[in-house]
Coordinates of C-alpha atoms and ligand atoms in Angstrom, one line a residue:
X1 CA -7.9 -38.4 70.5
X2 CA -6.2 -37.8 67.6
X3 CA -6.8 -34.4 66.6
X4 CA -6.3 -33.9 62.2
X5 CA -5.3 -37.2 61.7
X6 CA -8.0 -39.0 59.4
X7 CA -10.5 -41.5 61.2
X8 CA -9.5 -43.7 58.1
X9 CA -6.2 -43.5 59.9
X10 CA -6.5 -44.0 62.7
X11 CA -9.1 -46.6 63.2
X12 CA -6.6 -49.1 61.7
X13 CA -4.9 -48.4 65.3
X14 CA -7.3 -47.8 67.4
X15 CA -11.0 -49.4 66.2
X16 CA -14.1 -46.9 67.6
X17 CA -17.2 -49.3 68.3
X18 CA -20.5 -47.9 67.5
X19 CA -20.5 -44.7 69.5
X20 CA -17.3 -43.3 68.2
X21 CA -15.7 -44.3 71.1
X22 CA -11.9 -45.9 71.3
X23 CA -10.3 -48.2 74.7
X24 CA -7.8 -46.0 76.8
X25 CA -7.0 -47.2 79.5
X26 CA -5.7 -45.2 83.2
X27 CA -2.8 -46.2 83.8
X28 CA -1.6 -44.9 87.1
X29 CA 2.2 -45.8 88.7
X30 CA 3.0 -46.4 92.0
X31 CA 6.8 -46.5 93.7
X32 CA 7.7 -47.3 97.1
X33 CA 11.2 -45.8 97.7
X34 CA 10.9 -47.4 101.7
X35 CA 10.5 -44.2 102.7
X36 CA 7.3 -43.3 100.5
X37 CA 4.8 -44.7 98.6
X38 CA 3.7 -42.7 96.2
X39 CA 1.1 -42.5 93.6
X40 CA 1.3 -40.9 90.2
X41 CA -2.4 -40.2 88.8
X42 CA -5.0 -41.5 90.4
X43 CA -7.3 -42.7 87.4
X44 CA -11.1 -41.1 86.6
X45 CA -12.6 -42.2 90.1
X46 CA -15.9 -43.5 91.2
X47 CA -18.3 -40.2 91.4
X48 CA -20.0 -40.5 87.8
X49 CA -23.4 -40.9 87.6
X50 CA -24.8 -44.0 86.0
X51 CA -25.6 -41.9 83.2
X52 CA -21.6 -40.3 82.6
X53 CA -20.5 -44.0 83.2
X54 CA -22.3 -45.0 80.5
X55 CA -21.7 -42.1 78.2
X56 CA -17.7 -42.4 78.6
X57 CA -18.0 -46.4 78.7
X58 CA -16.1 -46.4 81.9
X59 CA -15.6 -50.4 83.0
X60 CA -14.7 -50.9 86.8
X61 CA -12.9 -54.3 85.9
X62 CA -10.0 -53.3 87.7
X63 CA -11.0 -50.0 90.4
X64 CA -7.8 -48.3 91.4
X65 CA -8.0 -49.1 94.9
X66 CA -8.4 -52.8 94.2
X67 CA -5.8 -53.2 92.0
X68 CA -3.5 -50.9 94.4
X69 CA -4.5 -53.6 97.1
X70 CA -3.6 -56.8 94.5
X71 CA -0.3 -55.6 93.2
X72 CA 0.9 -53.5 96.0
X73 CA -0.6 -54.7 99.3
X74 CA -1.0 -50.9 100.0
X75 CA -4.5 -49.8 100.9
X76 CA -5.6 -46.2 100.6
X77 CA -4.4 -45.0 104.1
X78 CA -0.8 -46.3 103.0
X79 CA 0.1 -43.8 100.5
X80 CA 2.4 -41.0 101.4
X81 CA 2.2 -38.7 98.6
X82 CA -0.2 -38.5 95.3
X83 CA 1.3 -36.5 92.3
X84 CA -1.1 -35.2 89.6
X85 CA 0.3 -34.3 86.1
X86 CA -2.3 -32.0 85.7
X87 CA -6.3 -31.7 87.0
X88 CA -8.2 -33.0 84.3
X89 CA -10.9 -35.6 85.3
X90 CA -8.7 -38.2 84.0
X91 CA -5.8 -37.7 86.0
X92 CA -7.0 -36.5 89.3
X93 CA -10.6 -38.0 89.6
X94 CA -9.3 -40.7 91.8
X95 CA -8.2 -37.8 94.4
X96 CA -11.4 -38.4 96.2
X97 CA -14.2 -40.1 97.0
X98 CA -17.7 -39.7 98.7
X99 CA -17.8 -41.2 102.5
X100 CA -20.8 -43.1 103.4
X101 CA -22.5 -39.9 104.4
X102 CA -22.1 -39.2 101.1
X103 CA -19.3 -35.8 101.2
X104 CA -16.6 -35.9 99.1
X105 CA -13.3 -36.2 100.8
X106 CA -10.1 -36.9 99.8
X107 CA -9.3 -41.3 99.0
X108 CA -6.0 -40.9 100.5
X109 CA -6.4 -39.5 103.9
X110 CA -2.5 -39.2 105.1
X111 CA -1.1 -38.5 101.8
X112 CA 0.2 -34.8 100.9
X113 CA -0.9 -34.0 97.2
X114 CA 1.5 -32.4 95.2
X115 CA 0.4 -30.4 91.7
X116 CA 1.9 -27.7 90.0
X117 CA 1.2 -23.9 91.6
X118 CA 0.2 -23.3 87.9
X119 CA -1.6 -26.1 87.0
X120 CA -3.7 -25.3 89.8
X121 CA -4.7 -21.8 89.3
X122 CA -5.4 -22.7 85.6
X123 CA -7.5 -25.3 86.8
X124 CA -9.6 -22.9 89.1
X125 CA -9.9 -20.6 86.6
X126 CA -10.0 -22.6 83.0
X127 CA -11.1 -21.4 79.5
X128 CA -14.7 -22.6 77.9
X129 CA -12.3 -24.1 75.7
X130 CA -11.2 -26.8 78.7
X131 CA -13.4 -26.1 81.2
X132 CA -15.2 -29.7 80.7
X133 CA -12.1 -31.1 81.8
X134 CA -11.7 -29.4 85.1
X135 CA -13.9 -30.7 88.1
X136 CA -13.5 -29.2 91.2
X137 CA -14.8 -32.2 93.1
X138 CA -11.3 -33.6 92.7
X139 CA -9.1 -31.0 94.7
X140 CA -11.9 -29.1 96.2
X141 CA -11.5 -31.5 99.8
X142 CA -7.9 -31.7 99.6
X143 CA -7.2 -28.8 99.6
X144 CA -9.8 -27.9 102.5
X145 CA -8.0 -30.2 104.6
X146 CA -4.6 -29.0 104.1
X147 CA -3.3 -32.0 102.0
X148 CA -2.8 -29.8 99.3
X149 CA 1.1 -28.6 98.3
X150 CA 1.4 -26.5 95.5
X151 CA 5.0 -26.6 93.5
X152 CA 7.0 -25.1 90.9
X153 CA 7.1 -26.0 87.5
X154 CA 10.1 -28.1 87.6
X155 CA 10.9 -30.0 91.0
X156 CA 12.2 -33.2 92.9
X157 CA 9.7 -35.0 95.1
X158 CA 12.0 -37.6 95.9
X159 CA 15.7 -38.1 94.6
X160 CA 15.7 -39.8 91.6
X161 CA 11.8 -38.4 90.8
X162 CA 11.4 -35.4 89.1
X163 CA 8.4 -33.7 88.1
X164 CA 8.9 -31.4 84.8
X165 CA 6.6 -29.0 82.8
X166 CA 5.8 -29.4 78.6
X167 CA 3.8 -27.1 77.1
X168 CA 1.1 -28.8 74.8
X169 CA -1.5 -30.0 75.7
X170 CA -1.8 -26.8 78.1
X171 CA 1.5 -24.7 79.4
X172 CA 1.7 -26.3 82.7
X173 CA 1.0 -30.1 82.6
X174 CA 3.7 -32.1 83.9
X175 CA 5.7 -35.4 83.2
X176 CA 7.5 -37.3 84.8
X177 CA 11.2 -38.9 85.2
X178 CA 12.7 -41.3 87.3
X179 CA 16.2 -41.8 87.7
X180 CA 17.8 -45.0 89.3
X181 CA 20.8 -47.6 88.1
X182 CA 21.7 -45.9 85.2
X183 CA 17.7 -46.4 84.0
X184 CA 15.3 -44.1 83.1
X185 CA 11.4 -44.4 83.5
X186 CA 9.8 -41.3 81.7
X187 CA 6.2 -40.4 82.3
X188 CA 4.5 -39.1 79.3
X189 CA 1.5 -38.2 80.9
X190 CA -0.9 -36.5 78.0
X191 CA 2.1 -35.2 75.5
X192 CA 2.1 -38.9 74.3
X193 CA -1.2 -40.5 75.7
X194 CA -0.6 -44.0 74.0
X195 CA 2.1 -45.7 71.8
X196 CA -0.2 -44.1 68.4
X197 CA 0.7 -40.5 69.2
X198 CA 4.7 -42.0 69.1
X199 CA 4.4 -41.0 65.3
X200 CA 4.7 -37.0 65.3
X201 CA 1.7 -35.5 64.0
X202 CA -0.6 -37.4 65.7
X203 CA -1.5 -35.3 68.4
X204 CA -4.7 -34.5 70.1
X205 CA -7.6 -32.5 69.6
X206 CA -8.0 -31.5 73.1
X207 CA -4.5 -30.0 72.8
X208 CA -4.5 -26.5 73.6
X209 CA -1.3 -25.4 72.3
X210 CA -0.6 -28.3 69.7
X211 CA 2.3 -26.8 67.6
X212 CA 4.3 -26.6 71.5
X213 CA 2.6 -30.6 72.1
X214 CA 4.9 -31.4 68.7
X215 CA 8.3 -29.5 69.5
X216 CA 8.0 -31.1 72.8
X217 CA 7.7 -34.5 70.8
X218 CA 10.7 -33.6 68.3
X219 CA 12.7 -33.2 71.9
X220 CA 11.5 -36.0 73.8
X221 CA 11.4 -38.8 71.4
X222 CA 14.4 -39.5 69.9
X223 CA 16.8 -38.7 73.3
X224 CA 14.6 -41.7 74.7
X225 CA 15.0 -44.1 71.6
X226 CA 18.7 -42.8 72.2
X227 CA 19.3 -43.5 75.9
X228 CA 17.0 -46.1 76.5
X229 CA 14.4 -44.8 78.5
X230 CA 11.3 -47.3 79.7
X231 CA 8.2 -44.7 78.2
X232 CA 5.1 -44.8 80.3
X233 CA 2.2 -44.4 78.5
X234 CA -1.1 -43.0 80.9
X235 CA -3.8 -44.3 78.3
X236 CA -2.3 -47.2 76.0
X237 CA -4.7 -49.7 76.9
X238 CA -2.3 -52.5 75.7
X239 CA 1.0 -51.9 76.0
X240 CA 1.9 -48.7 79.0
X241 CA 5.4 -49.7 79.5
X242 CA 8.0 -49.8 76.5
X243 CA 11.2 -48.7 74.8
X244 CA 11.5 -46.9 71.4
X245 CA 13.5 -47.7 68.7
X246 CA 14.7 -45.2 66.0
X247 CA 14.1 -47.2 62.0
X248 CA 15.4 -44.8 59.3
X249 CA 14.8 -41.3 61.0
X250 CA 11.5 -42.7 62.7
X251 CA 10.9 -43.4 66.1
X252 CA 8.6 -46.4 67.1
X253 CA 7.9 -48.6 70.2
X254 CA 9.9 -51.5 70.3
X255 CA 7.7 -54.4 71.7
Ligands
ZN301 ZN1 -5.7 -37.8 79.9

């Protein structure tokens, strides 16, 4: 997760337990504008095998859909659009589910899923380099049953909620940015996975593009330390929601 930073380094943030594995959490967003409710990510899923659950340590604590149903009162059927920042497993593996005859279709059934045209066709067609991180089981049944819109690169799904492209950790991954009283909630999605990869060059391993990941960083960063943007982080598993503060030329979260 943190690419040539030193394990010395970072293990003072993030301590690995015995397998060399860190906690990240999924931490996926949901707005109801009245009109919509929408979901932005929809987590790593259910479909593992016992044996992937184990390997990747994944603890069903809190499923999506349950938590959905705590905070929100929405159950699956009540959500109007699902946004993916991109198709890894991570992100979209929540997209669907297997039905009780055991097919996978798609968890939402009367939302319309929106994902970048590009982000789509690089997904259907990745390199061996991040070809692990691209399982077809996740769009595959959305898009069979005509749930599936593709978009541009930049676009509005609702006023006030824009999706934009940063190249990084691939060229056509997408964050997110919502506008509303004078506020701004940004999505970080995988440019900066948790409050660690704040500090510049700590950026990720699975980055294809990594030098693009940091000018994107160098832009990014200090205009939200500047106006005051709320910084979503997908993976922080302790703190996915905070402002940054600049401290002599270096931008930090401010908790
Ligand atoms: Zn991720």
């Amino acid at each position: 997760m943190f690419g040539v930073v030193p394990r010395n380094l970072w293990l003072r943030v993030c301590p690995p337990d015995d397998q060399n594995r860190i906690r990240m959490n999924l931490n996926c967003v949901f707005i109801d504008t009245g009109a919509e409710r929408i979901l932005i990510e929809t987590g790593i899923g259910d479909k593992w095998s016992p044996k992937h659950s184990e390997m990747y340590g994944i603890d069903r604590k809190q499923p999506l859909r349950e938590s959905l149903r705590s905070i929100t009162g929405c159950g699956p059927e009540d959500i109007t659009i699902v946004i993916n920042t991109h198709l890894h497993f991570d992100h979209a593996g929540g997209n669907t589910v297997r039905n009780e005859a055991g097919e996978i279709v798609p968890a939402f059934p009367n939302a319309r899923y929106f994902i970048s045209r590009a982000e789509f066709e690089h997904a259907e067609n990745p390199t061996e380099r991040d070809r692990a991180s691209y399982l077809a089981d996740n769009w595959q049944s959305v898009k069979e049953s005509g749930q599936l819109e593709l978009k541009d690169a930049d676009y509005e799904v609702v006023p006030g909620l824009r999706m934009e492209t940063y190249a990084g950790h691939n060229r056509t991954m997408q964050c997110w940015r919502l506008d509303g009283n004078g506020q701004t909630i940004f999505g970080f999605a995988d440019l900066v996975p948790m409050r660690a990869h704040i500090q510049l060059p700590w950026i990720m391993g699975y980055d294809l593009f990594p030098l693009e990941t940091l000018e994107a960083k160098k832009r990014l960063l200090p205009q939200a330390a500047r106006e005051g943007w709320m910084c979503v982080f997908y993976h922080d598993p302790d703190v996915p929601l905070c402002k940054l503060v600049e401290d002599n030329g270096k931008i930090r979260a401010e908790i």
